[in-house]
Amino acid sequence: MSFVIDHIRQVDGQLDRLEFLESSAVPESPETRSLEDDSKVFTTHSEEVLVRIEQLQTAVKSVSTASSSRSLLRPSTLLAILEQAQLRKLSLDTSIQSHPKPKSAWERDLEWLLVSKATTQTYGLILNILLEQTIPLSNDIWYWDEVLGSNIYTGLFSVQTSPLRLWQWANDIYCDARSRLQFVGNVSANDAQRTRSLSDQWRRFYGLVKDSIRDRSLVDMRSKVMSPITLCRAEAARKQNHLKRLREMTASGLGVLMDEGLTLDVGDQGSIISKNCTDEMDKEEWKSVVAKSVVLLETVLRHVTALELGPSEFEDTVFLSVDEDPEIGQDHSTDEQVSSRLASLTGRLQQILQVHMPTHVALSKKLAAEYGRPSRLVRYWVLLLAVCVFSSTLLRVFVNRKAEILTWVHDLGETTMDFWYNWVIEPVKKIVGTIRHDKDSEVAIMSKGSLAGDRASLERMVVDFAMDNPSSSTGVALSEADIADIRAKVKEGDLTPVLKAYERDLRKPFRGTVRGDLARALLIQIQKTKVDVEVAISGIDALLKSQELVFGFVGLTPGVLVCLGTFRWLSGFLSGREGRTEGKRQDQMVRILRNIDRILTASTPSDNGMLSYRDHGLLLCEVHVFRQRAMRILPGDIGREFLEEIDELVNIRTGIIRQVKVVERIRWAYSKWLR
């Protein structure tokens, strides 16, 4: 949605309020007499009049912005509605007949309301066309700025346009030689010259071509003095100046239409038509505003592409044409004159929709194509030529290395699938198993029953050793209580019986070795060391188990990061928006806000402190782009408040000083989204 739609809805709402004021009026003495006169018409042609009123009401609803699905209708739809209403035919028939059938006041007002709403729709279509034509011109002007700002870009532009210049030169030579040949053929009078052979004719034509080239060389002596880069810079500057003039003219037309078109001022109490509907001058003012707006639309479309005029001359020409138009100054006091005026306005509306709008669009496109940036074929023909030249070599390389390329593609696919399953799917499965306490997903360094078996084996070994060597423990045969006590101490890590025997055998190692007690004590201590190691490892297992979910997410993180980075790059590459990040959007908004501030501060205000029509049109274009960019970033509530600021910014009647303050308020109030 743009400010054009908001403005059209506002004007259409004023017309609806106007219709409500008329329909809700209470007829009094003079109106009562007119209604009594109308009652005679209803009694004679009641059914015909009612059908006509119903037809007009249907047409009015179809062109209303509130009832239609689209705010702006297509020109073909508007033309069909006007044709079905038969306003021109019925009005002309009424003016031709010697005794025309009188129309009721409500029927006449409905016809004028239909013309007013159709004018509003046409007004919105033309505003939209001018807006859409002005905005892209800035990109072409920036393109010429780049060409003029760098010798490299100027040289590239010279190479890109060299085939066009060569074709133009050859065409000029051919046309000049052909015109000379025709002139020589016309002045030749004798038959001998006319019956020359084909070779002689070609020889003569070739001589004329050489003469044309020689003459052209003398004419283009100035271009030989100047370098090709200088000539290209001059051509780029010329096209840029024409584009700037076209943008200024279109912006001036946009400003004129926004400020002077359909300036209805219907208040809640009815400022154009009073609440009692007794002031005919108010009715004439409403109709005069509509008539003036139709003439203004037609005049702007006819003169807005005249680049030989400047913005000031264009505005003077438009207002002079509107003031001198016979539709504005004629007297329309009688019913025949009113009917003729309605038919004339309807015809001019249809002429605007059928002729002036398509002609203006075609001419604007022609001017934009003539002075805008070259086409893609002109800009990229060098690259296309290089591709065509080296395509056979590239194709030969691909054919010769077909097997290797297929192998690379196959390996790339397998690597991608293995990465997906091993680094994404499997870690996710392990995390799910950890959350569900799945036994297969537990992290462990040592098997579950290893520590218990080795500890039981150590207990049996110590008990057997103590029973075989009671002297190392109590000195007498061990009882069940002594064995239980030894088992309890072994669980706590106490191997006192074994260590005592080990210390005794160390005094006489040879005897201990022969008896085997020393070797047995050493093996028991090795088993004890194994149990101690397993106890330490079990502690590490418990620590890993408590952080099992953390390790699962750590294992999943590399795969997820790689996948997210790849998907983000692919999405940006396929959509062509890798460069349009949030930061660049904010930079664009800042630049547009700078352009708005520059337009306001560099403008020359009028006597009443308002912008000129040209500056107002340029301001509307910048505000339109700024509004579209901002609505993509701002949240809902902030966006609605932002639209209030925009409405106040484009309101020219507030004055430049207040508009500059609005720009400052936007800068600090929405700085969060502009940084």
XYZ file of C-alpha atoms in Angstrom:
675
model
C 0.000 0.000 0.000
C 1.211 3.526 -0.864
C 0.212 7.081 -0.103
C -1.666 7.139 -3.447
C -4.115 4.528 -2.159
C -4.539 6.448 1.098
C -5.170 9.689 -0.775
C -7.690 8.080 -3.143
C -9.544 6.497 -0.246
C -9.657 9.874 1.488
C -11.142 11.576 -1.598
C -13.574 8.710 -2.122
C -14.614 8.949 1.522
C -15.312 12.661 1.038
C -17.511 11.826 -1.941
C -19.348 9.194 0.103
C -19.892 11.731 2.850
C -21.176 14.130 0.204
C -23.657 11.541 -1.012
C -24.794 10.904 2.569
C -25.336 14.603 3.177
C -27.532 14.906 0.100
C -29.523 11.766 0.730
C -30.097 12.654 4.378
C -31.258 16.183 3.659
C -34.708 17.156 4.781
C -36.622 18.829 1.921
C -38.078 22.179 2.728
C -40.111 24.780 0.848
C -38.209 25.224 -2.435
C -37.119 21.607 -2.448
C -40.642 20.499 -1.733
C -41.766 22.126 -4.924
C -39.050 20.378 -6.895
C -40.017 17.061 -5.344
C -43.626 17.711 -6.281
C -42.482 18.340 -9.825
C -40.439 15.157 -9.692
C -43.445 13.202 -8.447
C -45.187 13.945 -11.718
C -42.227 12.408 -13.512
C -42.313 9.360 -11.260
C -46.010 8.847 -11.933
C -45.428 8.971 -15.693
C -42.081 7.170 -15.893
C -41.827 5.647 -12.462
C -40.565 2.246 -13.457
C -38.075 3.592 -15.996
C -36.674 6.125 -13.525
C -36.376 3.565 -10.747
C -34.469 1.189 -13.035
C -32.160 4.040 -14.051
C -31.504 5.017 -10.433
C -30.783 1.419 -9.503
C -28.372 1.141 -12.435
C -26.568 4.295 -11.362
C -26.349 3.143 -7.745
C -24.811 -0.154 -8.863
C -22.272 1.699 -11.011
C -21.392 4.050 -8.145
C -20.787 1.108 -5.807
C -18.621 -0.667 -8.383
C -16.222 2.292 -8.678
C -16.102 2.972 -4.948
C -12.860 2.043 -3.161
C -14.756 0.746 -0.132
C -16.926 -1.790 -1.974
C -14.472 -3.040 -4.623
C -11.848 -5.696 -3.887
C -9.144 -3.516 -5.430
C -8.640 0.094 -4.449
C -7.765 1.092 -8.025
C -9.676 -0.451 -10.904
C -8.176 -1.226 -14.284
C -8.735 1.320 -17.062
C -10.687 -1.258 -19.067
C -13.012 -1.842 -16.103
C -13.597 1.896 -15.703
C -14.345 2.237 -19.407
C -16.824 -0.640 -19.259
C -18.630 0.923 -16.282
C -18.879 4.312 -18.018
C -20.140 2.677 -21.195
C -22.780 0.715 -19.295
C -23.959 3.882 -17.525
C -24.574 5.509 -20.964
C -23.950 8.987 -19.604
C -22.844 10.432 -22.931
C -25.667 8.862 -24.937
C -28.464 9.884 -22.596
C -27.056 13.387 -22.076
C -26.649 13.956 -25.828
C -30.146 12.646 -26.499
C -31.496 15.049 -23.898
C -29.694 18.001 -25.453
C -30.879 17.100 -28.988
C -34.567 16.549 -28.138
C -36.832 19.606 -28.358
C -38.837 18.482 -25.334
C -36.537 16.296 -23.267
C -37.838 14.227 -20.405
C -37.008 15.950 -17.129
C -34.700 14.149 -14.714
C -35.133 13.965 -10.993
C -32.593 15.735 -8.800
C -31.493 12.438 -7.297
C -30.827 10.956 -10.740
C -28.756 13.972 -11.788
C -26.757 13.870 -8.560
C -26.134 10.142 -8.964
C -24.798 10.728 -12.470
C -22.467 13.418 -11.183
C -21.436 11.186 -8.295
C -20.583 8.388 -10.751
C -18.486 10.766 -12.855
C -16.786 12.051 -9.690
C -15.867 8.555 -8.498
C -14.679 7.576 -11.982
C -12.549 10.735 -11.989
C -11.151 9.706 -8.603
C -10.203 6.283 -9.948
C -8.587 7.824 -13.034
C -6.799 10.304 -10.784
C -5.368 7.450 -8.715
C -4.276 5.514 -11.804
C -2.412 8.524 -13.202
C -0.765 9.270 -9.837
C 0.362 5.666 -9.635
C 1.734 5.765 -13.192
C 3.707 8.953 -12.550
C 5.036 7.565 -9.265
C 6.156 4.271 -10.808
C 7.820 6.133 -13.685
C 9.743 8.581 -11.513
C 11.266 6.153 -8.998
C 13.272 3.941 -11.461
C 14.804 7.020 -13.106
C 17.015 7.530 -10.045
C 18.702 4.157 -10.662
C 19.522 5.116 -14.249
C 20.860 8.494 -13.108
C 23.094 6.704 -10.586
C 24.292 4.432 -13.409
C 25.414 7.432 -15.451
C 27.078 8.853 -12.327
C 29.180 5.695 -12.109
C 30.058 5.898 -15.809
C 31.089 9.548 -15.494
C 32.906 9.061 -12.199
C 35.476 6.518 -13.375
C 37.602 6.225 -16.515
C 37.415 2.441 -16.226
C 33.608 2.461 -16.340
C 33.693 4.993 -19.167
C 36.019 2.751 -21.161
C 33.809 -0.251 -20.461
C 30.782 1.724 -21.642
C 32.721 2.659 -24.798
C 33.437 -1.009 -25.535
C 29.851 -2.028 -24.790
C 28.337 0.562 -27.127
C 30.940 0.272 -29.911
C 28.756 -2.079 -32.055
C 25.882 0.407 -31.852
C 28.100 3.299 -32.920
C 29.571 1.216 -35.766
C 26.085 0.252 -36.919
C 24.930 3.878 -36.761
C 27.969 5.010 -38.760
C 27.451 2.316 -41.418
C 23.752 3.124 -41.635
C 24.486 6.828 -42.133
C 27.003 6.014 -44.872
C 24.540 3.705 -46.599
C 21.670 6.193 -46.445
C 23.899 9.005 -47.743
C 25.242 6.883 -50.607
C 21.743 5.717 -51.525
C 20.406 9.267 -51.593
C 23.317 10.314 -53.831
C 22.680 7.383 -56.135
C 19.032 8.323 -56.445
C 19.973 11.947 -57.116
C 22.458 10.923 -59.835
C 19.868 8.611 -61.372
C 17.293 11.396 -61.451
C 19.600 13.938 -63.103
C 20.897 11.431 -65.677
C 18.946 12.090 -68.852
C 20.479 9.997 -71.623
C 19.594 6.356 -72.214
C 23.209 5.225 -72.373
C 23.704 5.973 -68.727
C 20.444 4.331 -67.825
C 21.329 1.076 -69.593
C 24.603 0.512 -67.842
C 25.499 -2.987 -66.714
C 25.081 -4.223 -63.184
C 28.839 -4.128 -62.560
C 28.997 -0.495 -63.616
C 26.144 0.333 -61.274
C 27.860 -1.392 -58.364
C 31.115 0.382 -59.255
C 29.347 3.701 -59.230
C 27.625 2.863 -55.918
C 30.984 1.874 -54.407
C 32.441 5.203 -55.521
C 29.547 7.031 -53.913
C 30.143 5.108 -50.693
C 33.787 6.223 -50.698
C 32.711 9.796 -51.270
C 30.250 9.517 -48.366
C 32.969 8.140 -46.093
C 35.318 10.974 -47.105
C 32.658 13.599 -46.509
C 31.690 11.975 -43.235
C 35.345 12.075 -42.161
C 35.474 15.798 -42.828
C 32.252 16.343 -40.905
C 33.478 14.239 -37.987
C 36.790 16.062 -37.767
C 35.853 17.286 -34.294
C 35.280 13.737 -33.099
C 38.732 12.760 -34.353
C 40.275 15.477 -32.212
C 38.456 14.192 -29.140
C 39.291 10.779 -27.682
C 36.667 7.990 -27.621
C 36.567 8.218 -23.831
C 35.722 11.914 -24.029
C 32.990 11.276 -26.597
C 31.462 8.570 -24.416
C 31.571 10.863 -21.403
C 29.802 13.562 -23.401
C 27.133 11.081 -24.496
C 26.669 9.838 -20.923
C 26.369 13.403 -19.613
C 23.791 14.242 -22.298
C 21.657 11.223 -21.440
C 21.948 11.933 -17.740
C 20.753 15.516 -18.244
C 17.747 14.313 -20.228
C 16.926 11.790 -17.507
C 17.139 14.481 -14.847
C 14.837 16.688 -16.897
C 12.401 13.798 -17.359
C 12.434 13.084 -13.618
C 11.863 16.741 -12.780
C 8.995 16.996 -15.258
C 7.322 13.818 -13.986
C 7.810 14.882 -10.370
C 6.368 18.301 -11.190
C 3.315 16.661 -12.780
C 2.927 14.443 -9.727
C 3.123 17.450 -7.414
C 0.606 19.439 -9.473
C -1.916 16.601 -9.424
C -1.462 15.924 -5.712
C -1.875 19.595 -4.754
C -4.458 20.780 -7.275
C -6.424 17.694 -8.288
C -9.772 16.860 -6.626
C -9.337 19.357 -3.814
C -12.649 18.517 -2.203
C -13.064 19.819 1.323
C -16.151 18.121 2.678
C -16.338 18.402 6.454
C -18.584 16.605 8.863
C -21.109 19.452 8.532
C -20.845 19.559 4.734
C -18.613 22.401 3.633
C -19.285 22.044 -0.093
C -22.941 21.063 0.061
C -24.760 22.310 3.104
C -26.756 20.106 5.326
C -30.078 21.412 4.019
C -29.016 21.102 0.363
C -30.434 24.540 -0.490
C -27.262 26.268 -1.714
C -26.899 25.599 -5.427
C -23.546 27.391 -5.477
C -22.115 24.629 -3.312
C -23.302 22.042 -5.817
C -21.728 24.002 -8.639
C -18.475 24.179 -6.658
C -18.376 20.402 -6.289
C -19.027 19.913 -10.007
C -16.518 22.594 -10.929
C -13.838 20.852 -8.865
C -14.532 17.583 -10.716
C -14.530 19.306 -14.115
C -11.311 21.162 -13.350
C -9.676 17.931 -12.186
C -10.599 16.147 -15.435
C -9.115 18.987 -17.480
C -6.021 19.007 -15.244
C -5.474 15.256 -15.716
C -5.739 15.569 -19.481
C -3.421 18.582 -19.649
C -0.742 17.022 -17.432
C -0.674 13.828 -19.484
C -0.297 15.796 -22.720
C 2.590 18.008 -21.539
C 4.493 16.044 -18.887
C 6.816 14.344 -21.417
C 7.681 17.573 -23.274
C 11.344 17.723 -22.259
C 11.931 20.979 -24.124
C 9.942 22.647 -21.344
C 11.335 23.144 -17.884
C 9.340 22.469 -14.707
C 8.356 26.141 -14.390
C 7.279 26.409 -18.039
C 5.410 23.125 -17.705
C 3.480 24.347 -14.671
C 2.629 27.653 -16.342
C 1.472 25.822 -19.469
C -0.726 23.461 -17.448
C -2.443 26.171 -15.428
C -2.892 28.409 -18.472
C -4.469 25.527 -20.418
C -6.790 24.721 -17.530
C -7.880 28.346 -17.120
C -8.505 28.766 -20.844
C -10.366 25.502 -21.232
C -13.973 26.133 -22.364
C -15.239 23.517 -19.945
C -14.242 25.694 -16.994
C -15.515 29.112 -18.033
C -18.861 28.229 -19.640
C -22.206 28.930 -18.027
C -24.137 25.812 -16.964
C -27.365 27.164 -15.599
C -29.910 25.283 -17.726
C -30.572 21.538 -17.702
C -29.405 21.207 -21.322
C -26.088 22.837 -20.473
C -25.685 20.607 -17.413
C -26.388 17.502 -19.517
C -23.971 18.671 -22.204
C -21.313 19.337 -19.569
C -21.776 15.876 -18.067
C -21.504 14.256 -21.504
C -18.366 16.268 -22.277
C -16.672 15.288 -19.025
C -17.563 11.636 -19.541
C -16.131 11.760 -23.057
C -12.927 13.374 -21.829
C -12.585 10.732 -19.122
C -12.954 8.001 -21.705
C -10.457 9.799 -23.929
C -7.982 9.924 -21.035
C -8.389 6.219 -20.314
C -8.329 5.107 -23.948
C -5.836 7.483 -25.593
C -3.876 9.766 -23.285
C -2.840 7.199 -20.642
C -1.541 4.541 -23.109
C 0.161 7.243 -25.196
C 1.839 8.724 -22.124
C 2.999 5.304 -20.886
C 4.433 4.384 -24.310
C 6.202 7.734 -24.704
C 7.634 7.590 -21.173
C 8.971 4.090 -21.771
C 10.505 5.242 -25.036
C 12.246 8.191 -23.368
C 13.438 6.032 -20.458
C 14.815 3.429 -22.892
C 16.472 6.106 -25.043
C 18.198 7.990 -22.230
C 18.402 5.278 -19.572
C 21.049 2.642 -19.038
C 21.718 0.357 -22.056
C 19.924 -2.938 -22.341
C 21.341 -6.135 -20.885
C 22.353 -7.341 -24.345
C 24.446 -4.217 -24.894
C 26.025 -4.406 -21.433
C 26.866 -8.121 -21.501
C 27.538 -8.872 -25.171
C 31.286 -9.078 -24.479
C 30.719 -11.747 -21.832
C 28.298 -13.624 -24.082
C 30.797 -13.494 -26.931
C 33.538 -14.870 -24.679
C 31.262 -17.698 -23.572
C 30.414 -18.536 -27.173
C 34.090 -18.488 -28.216
C 35.322 -20.675 -25.365
C 32.248 -22.901 -25.098
C 33.733 -25.578 -27.401
C 36.910 -25.734 -25.306
C 34.926 -25.980 -22.097
C 32.708 -28.670 -23.592
C 35.770 -30.641 -24.704
C 37.241 -30.458 -21.198
C 33.993 -31.674 -19.687
C 33.727 -34.573 -22.147
C 37.331 -35.694 -21.640
C 36.981 -35.601 -17.855
C 33.481 -36.981 -17.695
C 34.418 -39.986 -15.542
C 36.377 -37.868 -13.084
C 33.584 -35.304 -12.819
C 31.020 -38.056 -12.188
C 33.317 -39.550 -9.538
C 33.651 -36.148 -7.858
C 29.905 -35.699 -7.863
C 29.360 -39.214 -6.475
C 31.970 -38.709 -3.733
C 30.476 -35.353 -2.878
C 27.041 -36.921 -2.527
C 28.324 -39.776 -0.372
C 30.314 -37.396 1.827
C 27.264 -35.225 2.289
C 25.051 -38.187 3.215
C 27.648 -39.628 5.611
C 28.084 -36.248 7.248
C 24.300 -35.924 7.630
C 23.831 -39.340 9.209
C 27.029 -39.482 11.320
C 27.141 -35.897 12.573
C 23.488 -34.944 12.724
C 21.179 -37.966 12.850
C 23.274 -40.174 15.151
C 24.001 -37.439 17.751
C 20.306 -36.596 17.801
C 19.449 -40.253 18.409
C 21.965 -40.401 21.265
C 20.526 -37.250 22.846
C 17.023 -38.697 22.632
C 18.267 -41.954 24.168
C 19.966 -40.057 26.996
C 16.770 -38.168 27.747
C 14.846 -41.447 27.801
C 17.610 -43.182 29.943
C 18.316 -45.721 27.276
C 20.908 -48.253 28.476
C 22.570 -48.465 25.063
C 23.294 -44.755 25.053
C 25.207 -44.566 28.357
C 28.757 -43.205 28.233
C 31.264 -45.512 30.041
C 34.978 -46.281 29.999
C 34.765 -49.604 31.918
C 32.252 -52.434 31.758
C 29.647 -52.576 34.495
C 30.587 -55.932 36.218
C 34.352 -55.607 35.997
C 34.912 -53.849 39.348
C 32.648 -56.186 41.349
C 34.326 -59.342 39.982
C 37.852 -58.105 40.597
C 36.962 -56.986 44.150
C 35.406 -60.375 44.992
C 38.474 -62.112 43.577
C 40.712 -59.936 45.766
C 38.665 -60.831 48.861
C 38.979 -64.565 48.174
C 42.688 -64.301 47.541
C 43.320 -62.404 50.813
C 41.099 -64.749 52.871
C 42.774 -67.852 51.431
C 46.191 -66.390 52.083
C 45.268 -65.553 55.681
C 43.856 -69.033 56.271
C 47.012 -70.641 54.866
C 49.233 -68.325 56.917
C 47.430 -67.710 60.226
C 50.652 -66.497 61.811
C 50.530 -63.366 59.662
C 47.130 -62.362 61.053
C 46.245 -63.696 64.526
C 48.751 -66.534 65.004
C 45.966 -69.126 65.557
C 43.366 -70.718 63.326
C 40.919 -68.167 61.972
C 37.327 -68.192 63.046
C 34.336 -67.068 61.051
C 34.395 -63.707 62.824
C 38.048 -63.229 61.875
C 37.310 -64.097 58.235
C 34.393 -61.640 58.154
C 36.614 -58.975 59.669
C 39.288 -59.618 57.010
C 36.655 -59.361 54.250
C 35.422 -56.017 55.599
C 38.976 -54.641 55.766
C 39.693 -55.814 52.209
C 36.646 -53.866 50.953
C 38.123 -50.801 52.640
C 41.525 -51.511 51.035
C 43.307 -52.935 54.115
C 45.604 -55.904 53.226
C 47.401 -56.212 56.608
C 47.756 -60.086 56.639
C 49.276 -60.098 53.176
C 51.580 -57.191 53.883
C 52.865 -58.765 57.143
C 53.714 -62.015 55.352
C 55.307 -59.981 52.521
C 57.481 -58.052 55.024
C 58.527 -61.310 56.766
C 59.492 -63.008 53.531
C 61.526 -60.034 52.461
C 63.930 -60.767 55.367
C 64.544 -64.224 53.926
C 63.570 -63.904 50.287
C 65.044 -67.194 49.127
C 63.027 -69.248 51.615
C 59.879 -67.213 50.838
C 60.434 -67.781 47.160
C 60.861 -71.524 47.612
C 57.719 -71.759 49.727
C 55.830 -69.486 47.257
C 54.504 -67.062 49.852
C 56.492 -64.118 48.454
C 55.242 -64.600 44.894
C 51.716 -65.101 46.172
C 51.859 -61.834 48.173
C 53.147 -59.985 45.111
C 50.293 -61.296 42.945
C 47.742 -60.268 45.593
C 49.179 -56.727 45.626
C 48.970 -56.607 41.794
C 45.284 -57.575 42.061
C 44.848 -54.811 44.663
C 46.414 -52.277 42.272
C 44.016 -53.408 39.517
C 41.026 -52.944 41.837
C 42.224 -49.448 42.807
C 42.542 -48.480 39.135
C 39.043 -49.761 38.402
C 37.642 -47.783 41.349
C 39.173 -44.600 39.931
C 37.802 -45.390 36.464
C 34.345 -46.031 37.905
C 34.438 -42.538 39.409
C 35.220 -41.103 35.976
C 32.327 -43.152 34.559
C 29.975 -41.660 37.127
C 31.156 -38.147 36.205
C 30.606 -38.814 32.484
C 27.176 -40.226 33.137
C 26.130 -37.115 35.060
C 27.175 -34.917 32.068
C 25.988 -37.269 29.342
C 23.416 -34.816 27.907
C 26.025 -32.057 27.714
C 28.393 -34.280 25.744
C 25.540 -35.214 23.424
C 24.838 -31.556 22.558
C 28.560 -30.877 22.182
C 28.766 -33.700 19.645
C 25.726 -32.337 17.767
C 26.924 -28.712 17.634
C 29.470 -28.969 14.729
C 27.008 -30.724 12.451
C 24.222 -28.267 13.219
C 26.480 -25.248 12.652
C 27.733 -26.590 9.333
C 24.183 -27.395 8.175
C 22.830 -23.995 9.220
C 25.649 -22.165 7.474
C 25.186 -24.204 4.298
C 21.395 -23.795 4.217
C 21.663 -20.060 4.878
C 24.156 -19.592 2.078
C 22.071 -21.655 -0.351
C 18.872 -19.796 0.509
C 20.605 -16.453 0.025
C 22.201 -17.592 -3.245
C 19.023 -19.055 -4.750
C 16.828 -16.114 -3.795
C 19.379 -13.572 -4.964
C 19.258 -11.724 -1.651
C 22.563 -12.555 -0.059
C 23.498 -8.883 -0.145
C 20.197 -7.580 1.136
C 20.829 -8.105 4.788
C 19.180 -6.238 7.592
C 22.086 -3.857 7.881
C 21.962 -2.923 4.208
C 18.234 -2.279 4.440
C 18.879 0.097 7.302
C 21.627 1.806 5.295
C 19.205 2.260 2.412
C 16.634 3.801 4.739
C 19.240 6.185 6.103
C 20.181 7.257 2.564
C 16.535 7.787 1.628
C 15.982 9.833 4.793
C 19.026 11.874 3.806
C 17.480 12.496 0.369
C 14.222 13.612 2.011
C 16.103 16.016 4.266
C 18.093 17.295 1.300
C 14.937 17.959 -0.737
C 13.395 19.931 2.123
C 16.485 21.952 2.994
C 17.564 22.664 -0.611
C 14.108 23.677 -1.837
C 13.067 27.266 -2.415
C 9.832 27.837 -0.479
C 6.962 29.788 -1.947
C 5.474 32.921 -0.408
C 3.319 30.853 1.940
C 6.277 28.679 3.024
C 5.322 25.557 1.044
C 7.282 23.352 -1.343
C 7.184 23.836 -5.077
C 5.343 21.292 -7.187
C 8.603 19.745 -8.423
C 10.068 19.390 -4.939
C 6.785 18.021 -3.643
C 6.767 15.372 -6.372
C 10.359 14.368 -5.605
C 9.490 14.247 -1.900
C 6.526 11.962 -2.609
C 8.736 9.549 -4.563
C 11.330 9.333 -1.783
C 8.659 8.983 0.902
C 6.977 6.193 -1.078
C 10.198 4.147 -1.174
C 10.997 4.995 2.451
C 7.559 3.842 3.562
C 7.821 0.525 1.728
C 11.269 -0.226 3.191
C 10.266 0.786 6.709
C 7.113 -1.355 6.819
C 9.272 -4.457 6.288
C 11.308 -3.717 9.417
C 9.020 -1.936 11.855
C 6.675 -3.989 14.078
C 2.901 -3.570 13.888
C 2.229 -0.890 16.511
C 5.343 1.073 15.619
C 4.409 0.811 11.950
C 1.013 2.417 12.534
C 2.635 5.304 14.393
C 5.161 5.609 11.573
C 2.343 5.995 9.026
C 1.055 8.978 11.001
C 4.476 10.599 10.668
C 4.503 9.866 6.940
C 1.064 11.419 6.445
C 2.237 14.571 8.180
C 5.469 14.607 6.171
C 3.743 14.501 2.746
C 1.178 17.136 3.733
C 2.467 20.155 1.833
C 0.058 22.559 3.547
C 1.902 22.243 6.875
C 4.899 24.126 5.481
C 8.575 23.293 5.035
C 9.563 24.169 8.601
C 7.146 21.671 10.069
C 8.122 19.018 7.535
C 11.784 19.405 8.531
C 10.774 18.926 12.165
C 8.909 15.762 11.199
C 12.094 14.435 9.561
C 14.040 15.161 12.739
C 11.387 13.392 14.812
C 11.558 10.346 12.549
C 15.347 10.335 12.865
C 15.419 10.177 16.669
C 12.150 8.302 17.290
C 13.016 5.424 14.952
C 16.779 5.488 15.395
C 16.641 1.946 16.786
C 15.627 0.637 13.348
C 17.777 3.081 11.385
C 21.124 2.255 13.016
